[in-house]
Tab-separated table of C-alpha atoms in Angstrom:
chain	number	residue	atom	x	y	z
U	348	MET	CA	-0.049	0.008	-0.130
U	349	LEU	CA	1.271	3.501	-0.859
U	350	SER	CA	0.920	6.335	1.720
U	351	ALA	CA	-1.248	9.242	0.812
U	352	ARG	CA	1.744	11.408	0.547
U	353	ASN	CA	3.157	9.013	-1.996
U	354	ILE	CA	-0.201	8.731	-4.003
U	355	ALA	CA	-0.335	12.481	-4.148
U	356	ALA	CA	3.137	12.814	-5.431
U	357	LEU	CA	2.549	10.168	-8.158
U	358	GLY	CA	-0.563	12.096	-9.274
U	359	PHE	CA	1.554	15.293	-9.158
U	360	MET	CA	4.330	13.779	-11.342
U	361	THR	CA	1.597	12.542	-13.887
U	362	PHE	CA	0.155	16.112	-14.123
U	363	ALA	CA	3.624	17.760	-14.526
U	364	MET	CA	4.665	15.617	-17.427
U	365	TYR	CA	1.431	16.649	-19.267
U	366	LEU	CA	1.674	20.227	-18.427
U	367	GLY	CA	3.978	21.844	-21.237
U	368	ALA	CA	3.756	25.360	-22.509
U	369	GLY	CA	1.501	24.799	-25.196
U	370	ASN	CA	-1.231	23.468	-22.491
U	371	LEU	CA	-0.665	26.950	-20.913
U	372	ILE	CA	-0.693	29.113	-23.726
U	373	PHE	CA	-4.049	27.587	-25.615
U	374	PRO	CA	-6.625	27.712	-23.052
U	375	PRO	CA	-6.658	31.647	-22.589
U	376	PHE	CA	-6.840	32.039	-26.486
U	377	LEU	CA	-9.907	29.441	-26.325
U	378	GLY	CA	-11.501	31.705	-23.589
U	379	TYR	CA	-10.822	34.830	-25.668
U	380	GLN	CA	-12.471	33.504	-28.664
U	381	ALA	CA	-15.330	31.532	-27.074
U	382	GLY	CA	-16.372	34.762	-24.860
U	383	ASP	CA	-19.917	34.274	-23.577
U	384	ASN	CA	-19.835	30.757	-25.017
U	385	PHE	CA	-16.934	29.876	-22.717
U	386	LEU	CA	-18.690	27.178	-20.962
U	387	SER	CA	-19.827	25.060	-23.746
U	388	GLY	CA	-16.417	25.503	-25.564
U	389	MET	CA	-14.652	24.382	-22.496
U	390	MET	CA	-16.993	21.420	-21.989
U	391	GLY	CA	-15.906	20.111	-25.412
U	392	PHE	CA	-12.203	21.141	-24.886
U	393	LEU	CA	-12.151	19.184	-21.556
U	394	LEU	CA	-13.824	16.006	-23.012
U	395	THR	CA	-11.336	15.595	-25.578
U	396	GLY	CA	-8.128	17.467	-24.174
U	397	VAL	CA	-8.369	15.937	-20.892
U	398	GLY	CA	-10.619	13.053	-20.865
U	399	LEU	CA	-8.999	11.307	-23.984
U	400	PRO	CA	-5.580	11.268	-22.236
U	401	ALA	CA	-7.085	10.097	-19.125
U	402	ILE	CA	-8.932	7.349	-20.860
U	403	ALA	CA	-5.539	6.408	-22.584
U	404	LEU	CA	-4.147	6.099	-19.233
U	405	VAL	CA	-6.811	4.000	-18.013
U	406	ILE	CA	-6.541	1.522	-20.914
U	407	VAL	CA	-2.702	1.416	-20.489
U	408	ALA	CA	-3.531	0.499	-16.659
U	409	TRP	CA	-6.049	-2.199	-17.936
U	410	VAL	CA	-3.584	-3.836	-20.178
U	411	ARG	CA	-0.895	-3.564	-17.551
U	412	GLY	CA	1.732	-1.352	-19.224
U	413	SER	CA	2.205	0.702	-22.364
U	414	ASP	CA	4.399	-2.126	-23.958
U	415	ASN	CA	1.227	-4.372	-23.970
U	416	LEU	CA	-0.649	-1.959	-26.350
U	417	THR	CA	1.338	-3.292	-29.259
U	418	ALA	CA	1.336	-7.055	-28.042
U	419	ALA	CA	-0.949	-7.906	-30.904
U	420	LEU	CA	1.668	-6.723	-33.610
U	421	PRO	CA	4.702	-8.630	-35.007
U	422	LYS	CA	7.618	-7.437	-32.897
U	423	PRO	CA	9.550	-5.747	-35.455
U	424	LEU	CA	6.371	-3.532	-36.321
U	425	ALA	CA	5.834	-2.911	-32.581
U	426	THR	CA	9.218	-1.809	-32.012
U	427	SER	CA	9.392	0.411	-35.104
U	428	PHE	CA	6.034	1.990	-33.779
U	429	TRP	CA	7.746	2.895	-30.389
U	430	VAL	CA	10.931	4.106	-31.965
U	431	MET	CA	9.037	6.537	-34.157
U	432	LEU	CA	6.912	7.626	-31.400
U	433	PHE	CA	9.802	8.312	-28.975
U	434	ILE	CA	11.770	10.109	-31.891
U	435	VAL	CA	9.067	12.404	-32.782
U	436	ILE	CA	7.840	13.249	-29.370
U	437	GLY	CA	11.352	13.599	-28.058
U	438	PRO	CA	14.277	15.099	-29.850
U	439	ALA	CA	12.584	15.640	-33.126
U	440	PHE	CA	9.611	17.580	-31.936
U	441	ILE	CA	8.538	18.028	-28.212
U	442	ILE	CA	11.842	18.671	-26.511
U	443	PRO	CA	13.323	21.186	-28.682
U	444	ARG	CA	10.079	23.044	-28.768
U	445	THR	CA	10.151	23.198	-24.923
U	446	ILE	CA	13.555	24.654	-24.962
U	447	THR	CA	12.507	27.573	-27.630
U	448	VAL	CA	9.361	28.288	-25.829
U	449	ALA	CA	10.924	28.346	-22.286
U	450	TYR	CA	13.452	30.796	-23.773
U	451	GLN	CA	10.955	32.900	-25.727
U	452	PHE	CA	8.997	33.711	-22.610
U	453	SER	CA	11.925	33.901	-20.121
U	454	LEU	CA	15.075	35.518	-21.341
U	455	ALA	CA	14.315	36.436	-24.970
U	456	PRO	CA	12.493	39.583	-23.933
U	457	PHE	CA	15.671	40.773	-22.223
U	458	MET	CA	18.388	39.098	-24.445
U	459	GLY	CA	16.922	38.618	-27.895
U	460	ASP	CA	18.305	35.571	-29.821
U	461	ALA	CA	21.709	36.009	-28.282
U	462	GLY	CA	20.992	33.930	-25.213
U	463	LEU	CA	19.368	30.859	-26.787
U	464	ILE	CA	22.824	28.718	-26.883
U	465	PRO	CA	23.622	29.238	-23.078
U	466	PHE	CA	19.891	28.811	-22.063
U	467	SER	CA	19.937	25.589	-24.160
U	468	ILE	CA	22.839	24.236	-22.474
U	469	ALA	CA	21.572	25.253	-18.941
U	470	PHE	CA	18.254	23.702	-19.714
U	471	CYS	CA	19.332	20.599	-20.928
U	472	ALA	CA	21.898	20.093	-18.015
U	473	ILE	CA	19.195	20.641	-15.562
U	474	ALA	CA	16.807	18.125	-17.542
U	475	ILE	CA	19.712	15.638	-17.651
U	476	LEU	CA	20.397	15.966	-13.948
U	477	PHE	CA	16.699	15.130	-12.970
U	478	SER	CA	16.202	12.391	-15.923
U	479	LEU	CA	19.343	10.495	-14.700
U	480	TYR	CA	17.496	9.433	-11.711
U	481	PRO	CA	14.151	7.827	-12.641
U	482	GLY	CA	13.767	6.232	-9.370
U	483	LYS	CA	13.671	9.603	-7.875
U	484	LEU	CA	11.081	11.126	-10.476
U	485	VAL	CA	8.293	11.107	-8.156
U	486	ASP	CA	10.162	13.165	-5.745
U	487	THR	CA	11.538	15.525	-8.237
U	488	LEU	CA	8.227	16.207	-10.086
U	489	GLY	CA	5.677	15.152	-7.668
U	490	LYS	CA	7.096	16.642	-4.568
U	491	TRP	CA	8.913	19.793	-5.716
U	492	LEU	CA	8.512	21.019	-9.141
U	493	THR	CA	4.805	20.574	-9.495
U	494	PRO	CA	3.815	21.990	-6.195
U	495	VAL	CA	5.905	25.209	-7.139
U	496	LEU	CA	4.433	25.327	-10.536
U	497	LEU	CA	0.665	24.836	-8.956
U	498	THR	CA	1.331	27.413	-6.385
U	499	ILE	CA	2.160	29.834	-9.162
U	500	LEU	CA	-0.812	29.039	-11.173
U	501	GLY	CA	-3.017	29.281	-8.145
U	502	VAL	CA	-2.047	32.719	-7.657
U	503	MET	CA	-2.504	33.729	-11.284
U	504	ALA	CA	-6.120	32.032	-10.947
U	505	VAL	CA	-7.056	33.719	-7.564
U	506	THR	CA	-6.044	36.991	-9.110
U	507	ALA	CA	-8.117	36.519	-12.196
U	508	LEU	CA	-11.324	35.659	-9.976
U	509	LEU	CA	-10.858	38.265	-7.470
U	510	SER	CA	-9.774	41.203	-9.854
U	511	PRO	CA	-11.040	40.134	-13.580
U	512	SER	CA	-9.181	42.024	-16.398
U	513	GLY	CA	-12.507	43.122	-18.229
U	514	TYR	CA	-15.983	41.972	-18.970
U	515	VAL	CA	-16.923	38.963	-20.910
U	516	THR	CA	-16.842	39.507	-24.590
U	517	GLU	CA	-18.992	38.229	-27.284
U	518	SER	CA	-17.638	34.723	-28.887
U	519	THR	CA	-16.228	35.024	-32.078
U	520	GLY	CA	-15.217	32.650	-35.171
U	521	ALA	CA	-16.396	29.015	-35.004
U	522	TYR	CA	-17.395	29.642	-31.250
U	523	VAL	CA	-20.503	31.525	-32.327
U	524	LYS	CA	-22.677	28.625	-33.450
U	525	GLY	CA	-20.599	25.624	-32.565
U	526	ALA	CA	-18.653	26.393	-29.353
U	527	MET	CA	-18.776	22.809	-28.183
U	528	ALA	CA	-17.833	21.233	-31.592
U	529	GLU	CA	-14.831	23.672	-31.856
U	530	GLY	CA	-13.886	23.020	-28.205
U	531	LEU	CA	-13.687	19.109	-28.982
U	532	THR	CA	-11.764	19.681	-32.187
U	533	GLN	CA	-9.348	21.957	-30.227
U	534	GLY	CA	-8.998	19.494	-27.377
U	535	TYR	CA	-8.407	16.499	-29.940
U	536	MET	CA	-5.579	18.751	-31.504
U	537	THR	CA	-3.533	18.904	-28.200
U	538	MET	CA	-2.817	15.166	-29.174
U	539	ASP	CA	-2.092	14.374	-25.422
U	540	ALA	CA	-3.165	10.779	-26.022
U	541	LEU	CA	0.497	10.230	-27.551
U	542	GLY	CA	1.881	11.379	-24.463
U	543	SER	CA	-0.397	9.294	-22.513
U	544	ILE	CA	0.986	5.923	-24.143
U	545	GLY	CA	4.390	7.110	-23.816
U	546	PHE	CA	4.005	8.183	-20.315
U	547	GLY	CA	2.598	5.008	-19.297
U	548	TRP	CA	6.252	3.640	-19.233
U	549	VAL	CA	7.278	6.157	-16.715
U	550	ILE	CA	4.229	5.688	-14.627
U	551	PHE	CA	4.358	2.022	-14.315
U	552	ARG	CA	8.321	2.196	-13.443
U	553	ALA	CA	7.689	4.750	-10.848
U	554	ILE	CA	5.065	2.861	-9.062
U	555	GLU	CA	7.302	-0.239	-9.222
U	556	GLY	CA	10.089	1.932	-7.903
U	557	MET	CA	7.863	2.827	-5.003
U	558	GLY	CA	7.992	-0.898	-3.964
U	559	VAL	CA	4.556	-2.013	-5.518
U	560	LYS	CA	5.077	-5.231	-7.567
U	561	GLU	CA	1.506	-6.676	-8.037
U	562	PRO	CA	0.266	-6.070	-11.420
U	563	LYS	CA	-3.287	-5.273	-10.079
U	564	ALA	CA	-2.058	-2.927	-7.558
U	565	ILE	CA	0.122	-1.107	-10.163
U	566	ALA	CA	-3.014	-0.781	-12.328
U	567	LYS	CA	-5.018	0.424	-9.507
U	568	TYR	CA	-2.416	3.338	-8.630
U	569	THR	CA	-2.208	4.209	-12.505
U	570	LEU	CA	-6.067	4.716	-12.366
U	571	ILE	CA	-5.687	6.880	-9.472
U	572	ALA	CA	-2.884	8.956	-10.989
U	573	ALA	CA	-5.115	9.379	-14.075
U	574	LEU	CA	-8.009	10.626	-12.029
U	575	MET	CA	-5.661	13.128	-10.012
U	576	TYR	CA	-4.183	14.209	-13.576
U	577	SER	CA	-7.322	14.873	-15.007
U	578	SER	CA	-8.878	16.878	-12.161
U	579	ALA	CA	-5.816	19.029	-11.766
U	580	MET	CA	-5.460	19.630	-15.325
U	581	ALA	CA	-9.296	20.619	-15.735
U	582	LEU	CA	-8.943	23.125	-13.106
U	583	VAL	CA	-5.783	24.616	-14.504
U	584	TYR	CA	-7.463	24.638	-17.980
U	585	LEU	CA	-10.513	26.454	-16.603
U	586	SER	CA	-8.587	28.837	-14.517
U	587	LEU	CA	-6.485	29.864	-17.635
U	588	ALA	CA	-9.596	30.033	-20.020
U	589	TYR	CA	-11.195	32.322	-17.633
U	590	ILE	CA	-8.232	34.732	-17.937
U	591	GLY	CA	-8.720	34.772	-21.523
U	592	VAL	CA	-12.534	35.459	-21.202
U	593	THR	CA	-12.091	38.348	-19.063
U	594	SER	CA	-9.223	39.931	-21.074
U	595	ALA	CA	-11.219	42.593	-22.686
U	596	ASP	CA	-9.356	45.635	-20.657
U	597	LEU	CA	-5.904	44.037	-21.557
U	598	GLY	CA	-6.178	44.866	-25.310
U	599	LEU	CA	-7.522	43.662	-28.605
U	600	ASN	CA	-6.549	41.451	-31.504
U	601	PHE	CA	-4.535	39.081	-29.596
U	602	ALA	CA	-2.824	36.409	-31.789
U	603	ASN	CA	-2.276	33.587	-29.223
U	604	GLY	CA	-2.678	32.836	-25.556
U	605	GLY	CA	0.785	33.735	-24.726
U	606	GLU	CA	0.145	37.200	-25.525
U	607	ILE	CA	-2.821	37.210	-23.281
U	608	LEU	CA	-0.963	35.773	-20.327
U	609	THR	CA	1.897	38.097	-20.860
U	610	ALA	CA	-0.674	41.199	-20.858
U	611	PHE	CA	-2.152	39.787	-17.793
U	612	THR	CA	0.823	39.300	-15.572
U	613	ASN	CA	2.073	42.805	-16.754
U	614	HIS	CA	-1.343	44.297	-15.931
U	615	HIS	CA	-1.408	42.711	-12.226
U	616	PHE	CA	2.229	42.337	-11.282
U	617	GLY	CA	4.272	44.608	-13.688
U	618	MET	CA	7.778	43.682	-14.221
U	619	PHE	CA	7.493	40.990	-11.547
U	620	GLY	CA	4.640	39.512	-13.669
U	621	THR	CA	6.866	39.024	-16.704
U	622	LEU	CA	9.492	37.102	-14.353
U	623	LEU	CA	6.484	35.041	-12.954
U	624	LEU	CA	5.203	34.143	-16.310
U	625	GLY	CA	8.794	33.067	-17.319
U	626	VAL	CA	8.905	30.778	-14.302
U	627	VAL	CA	5.712	29.225	-14.942
U	628	LEU	CA	6.540	28.390	-18.519
U	629	VAL	CA	10.157	27.257	-17.848
U	630	LEU	CA	8.800	24.993	-15.133
U	631	ALA	CA	5.980	23.588	-17.291
U	632	CYS	CA	8.720	23.070	-20.426
U	633	LEU	CA	11.250	21.246	-17.888
U	634	THR	CA	8.788	18.975	-16.382
U	635	THR	CA	7.552	18.024	-19.904
U	636	ALA	CA	11.117	17.522	-21.080
U	637	ILE	CA	12.066	15.512	-18.189
U	638	GLY	CA	8.923	13.194	-18.644
U	639	VAL	CA	9.470	12.786	-22.409
U	640	THR	CA	13.208	12.001	-21.799
U	641	THR	CA	12.609	9.577	-19.077
U	642	ALA	CA	9.806	7.670	-21.199
U	643	GLY	CA	12.055	7.320	-24.279
U	644	SER	CA	15.148	6.395	-22.238
U	645	GLU	CA	12.934	3.893	-20.361
U	646	PHE	CA	11.840	2.228	-23.736
U	647	TYR	CA	15.244	2.362	-25.266
U	648	SER	CA	17.198	0.639	-22.350
U	649	HIS	CA	14.096	-1.756	-21.660
U	650	THR	CA	13.879	-2.754	-25.555
U	651	PHE	CA	17.764	-2.550	-26.848
U	652	LYS	CA	19.928	-4.334	-24.370
U	653	PRO	CA	23.314	-2.580	-25.161
U	654	VAL	CA	21.545	0.811	-24.683
U	655	THR	CA	22.111	2.095	-21.145
U	656	TYR	CA	19.406	4.287	-19.672
U	657	ARG	CA	22.094	6.862	-18.746
U	658	LYS	CA	23.499	7.225	-22.311
U	659	SER	CA	19.776	7.527	-23.882
U	660	VAL	CA	18.993	10.306	-21.531
U	661	ILE	CA	22.299	12.199	-22.497
U	662	VAL	CA	21.820	11.473	-26.126
U	663	ILE	CA	18.133	12.509	-26.284
U	664	LEU	CA	18.758	15.888	-24.607
U	665	VAL	CA	22.194	16.705	-26.256
U	666	LEU	CA	20.624	16.122	-29.788
U	667	SER	CA	17.398	18.244	-28.660
U	668	GLY	CA	19.585	21.110	-27.700
U	669	ILE	CA	21.339	20.994	-30.919
U	670	ILE	CA	18.192	20.918	-32.859
U	671	ALA	CA	16.661	23.551	-30.869
U	672	ASN	CA	19.551	25.984	-31.964
U	673	VAL	CA	20.100	24.928	-35.663
U	674	GLY	CA	17.381	23.347	-37.495
U	675	LEU	CA	13.978	23.377	-35.405
U	676	SER	CA	11.930	25.181	-37.973
U	677	GLN	CA	13.175	23.103	-40.799
U	678	LEU	CA	12.660	20.027	-38.852
U	679	LEU	CA	9.082	20.724	-37.719
U	680	LYS	CA	7.900	20.726	-41.405
U	681	VAL	CA	8.857	17.043	-41.472
U	682	THR	CA	8.073	15.963	-38.086
U	683	LEU	CA	4.664	17.740	-37.651
U	684	PRO	CA	2.927	15.654	-40.263
U	685	VAL	CA	4.352	12.477	-38.612
U	686	VAL	CA	3.106	13.515	-35.212
U	687	VAL	CA	-0.521	14.263	-36.605
U	688	ALA	CA	-0.476	10.760	-38.554
U	689	LEU	CA	0.853	9.020	-35.618
U	690	HIS	CA	-2.238	10.283	-33.241
U	691	PRO	CA	-4.775	7.938	-35.093
U	692	ILE	CA	-2.745	5.117	-34.709
U	693	ALA	CA	-1.921	5.652	-31.083
U	694	ILE	CA	-5.716	5.737	-30.345
U	695	ALA	CA	-6.495	2.812	-32.701
U	696	LEU	CA	-3.995	0.910	-30.524
U	697	LEU	CA	-5.846	2.024	-27.543
U	698	LEU	CA	-9.112	0.669	-28.891
U	699	ILE	CA	-7.447	-2.549	-30.006
U	700	ALA	CA	-5.729	-3.296	-26.938
U	701	PRO	CA	-8.454	-4.569	-24.543
U	702	LEU	CA	-9.931	-6.375	-27.564
U	703	ARG	CA	-6.599	-7.936	-29.022
U	704	HIS	CA	-7.775	-11.665	-28.028
U	705	GLN	CA	-10.968	-11.230	-30.291
U	706	LEU	CA	-9.114	-10.042	-33.243
U	707	SER	CA	-7.052	-11.688	-35.692
U	708	GLN	CA	-3.592	-10.316	-36.397
U	709	ASN	CA	-4.574	-9.640	-39.892
U	710	MET	CA	-7.634	-7.638	-38.666
U	711	VAL	CA	-5.444	-5.649	-36.135
U	712	LEU	CA	-3.120	-4.714	-38.985
U	713	ALA	CA	-5.922	-3.715	-41.159
U	714	THR	CA	-7.514	-1.748	-38.377
U	715	LEU	CA	-4.120	0.074	-38.020
U	716	ALA	CA	-3.398	0.627	-41.888
U	717	VAL	CA	-6.980	2.369	-42.097
U	718	ALA	CA	-6.075	4.467	-39.144
U	719	LEU	CA	-2.758	5.411	-40.958
U	720	VAL	CA	-4.365	6.068	-44.403
U	721	PHE	CA	-7.149	8.183	-43.031
U	722	GLY	CA	-4.773	9.795	-40.403
U	723	CYS	CA	-2.620	11.005	-43.149
U	724	ILE	CA	-5.542	12.437	-45.039
U	725	ASP	CA	-6.392	14.292	-41.854
U	726	ALA	CA	-2.873	15.529	-41.548
U	727	ALA	CA	-3.002	16.936	-45.114
U	728	HIS	CA	-6.274	18.536	-44.036
U	729	ILE	CA	-4.654	20.022	-40.923
U	730	LEU	CA	-1.466	21.407	-42.435
U	731	GLU	CA	-3.709	22.827	-45.384
U	732	VAL	CA	-2.038	20.929	-48.179
U	733	MET	CA	-4.957	18.816	-49.186
U	734	PRO	CA	-5.956	19.850	-53.136
U	735	ALA	CA	-8.813	22.031	-53.075
U	736	HIS	CA	-11.101	19.816	-55.088
U	737	ILE	CA	-10.221	16.654	-53.226
U	738	ASP	CA	-10.853	18.485	-49.932
U	739	GLN	CA	-14.280	19.681	-51.084
U	740	VAL	CA	-15.127	16.123	-51.902
U	741	LEU	CA	-13.909	14.824	-48.608
U	742	GLU	CA	-15.780	17.741	-46.656
U	743	THR	CA	-18.998	16.566	-48.169
U	744	ASN	CA	-18.528	12.808	-48.017
U	745	LEU	CA	-16.294	11.810	-45.027
U	746	PRO	CA	-17.846	12.246	-41.632
U	747	LEU	CA	-16.043	14.275	-39.262
U	748	TYR	CA	-13.461	15.400	-41.920
U	749	HIS	CA	-14.294	18.998	-40.993
U	750	TYR	CA	-13.159	18.208	-37.463
U	751	TYR	CA	-9.946	16.653	-38.595
U	752	ALA	CA	-10.997	13.079	-37.222
U	753	GLY	CA	-12.031	11.611	-40.619
U	754	TRP	CA	-10.120	8.538	-39.471
U	755	ILE	CA	-12.442	7.690	-36.619
U	756	LEU	CA	-15.627	6.127	-38.522
U	757	PRO	CA	-13.441	3.876	-41.113
U	758	THR	CA	-11.118	2.782	-38.224
U	759	VAL	CA	-14.030	1.751	-35.894
U	760	MET	CA	-15.887	0.158	-38.744
U	761	THR	CA	-12.752	-1.957	-39.631
U	762	LEU	CA	-12.239	-2.984	-35.808
U	763	MET	CA	-16.054	-3.838	-35.733
U	764	VAL	CA	-15.751	-6.057	-38.855
U	765	GLY	CA	-12.885	-7.794	-37.107
U	766	LEU	CA	-14.658	-8.668	-33.921
U	767	VAL	CA	-17.723	-9.775	-36.039
U	768	MET	CA	-15.477	-12.131	-38.223
U	769	HIS	CA	-13.924	-13.344	-35.120
U	770	ARG	CA	-17.070	-14.256	-33.367
U	771	ALA	CA	-18.431	-15.898	-36.540
U	772	THR	CA	-15.107	-17.960	-36.730
U	773	VAL	CA	-15.478	-19.109	-33.157
U	774	GLY	CA	-19.088	-19.881	-33.721
U	775	ARG	CA	-18.171	-22.168	-36.662
U	776	ARG	CA	-15.603	-23.951	-34.587
U	777	THR	CA	-18.085	-24.452	-31.767
U	778	LEU	CA	-20.510	-25.878	-34.176
U	779	ALA	CA	-18.126	-27.987	-35.879
U	780	LYS	CA	-17.205	-29.715	-32.368
U	781	GLU	CA	-20.880	-30.198	-31.512
U	782	CYS	CA	-21.353	-32.132	-34.555
């Protein structure tokens, strides 16, 4: 049995790994655009932006580990999926972004571009220091970094409630007539479900490191961590969105949530507010970088025996630091489509995992192939590279294409066909035995 203090620390660690800079910047902009339709917009956003990752963690607990999500796949294919996942959410995408965003909102206003290299070195060195000791990750994130981060966010939330920065404005854009649908779309676009299947590696190892070895107990504590994460994240999202909703007196024509948070902290706290926001974003970026690095290193050391955990941590973060300074913008053009296309595959694996004993391997592969094909179509739509005439046809004929989720119906239908075929096969075999 884990103590209440250790359970709380585990939940805080899980929350911290999800709370990146993007999670902080987007909700204020959603609130700013949704205006008087704020509640329905946030309801949709919370369902997919928090509910979907939490359900993913529940399924990871159900199948007893992220590695079991790909148990139905041939080993080379399963390994290839995990390698690609940890590359794109690690040094090829997420971690370099955390470095540049952390710098943008901390030292960039004072130093311009000149300080990015020393900042990257310091950021990566700190991340390496914390990541090298995965057994202490619960203490690092759950008992230290996260409480500091939540305290600062709590101060901002209370300030927004007690001293709103303006009246609630009218909704704009897609939030005028379809606030909930737009919220659902934007929550889905956080793609935190990818994080869930990666962070599952870390959470299971962390629970084992706390002395829990029984699989059912590990699954139980993972479920508790998922519940704590989703509750805390929902409160943070609502608080930040409220800042955006009541930002009328801060200015007009904000382009993103970062501008809103900057205006809010400057308005209420002056120069100290700029520093406060910088600390929040640096901590959020740091906790995400540590979580992603730890997850990838756990996988590499577990899967490729010559690779040690320590070497993997160092390589991931050194590469991330170099990419953040040299070629991030060019790399994003390549990796962003991969991230978008991987997301449907990840969710398809979550759907398949609890049913894998009721599907043939061919139908598992067919389901994933459909998710990949239609995921690529959605990626082209999201990135606005779909030819106009094809885009128009798909908009008319493919359900949910407008919401960047055209892959869902074909994938679910393929999965259902696989289940029906399996049951028909079992029925024929049973009948043959009886005869």
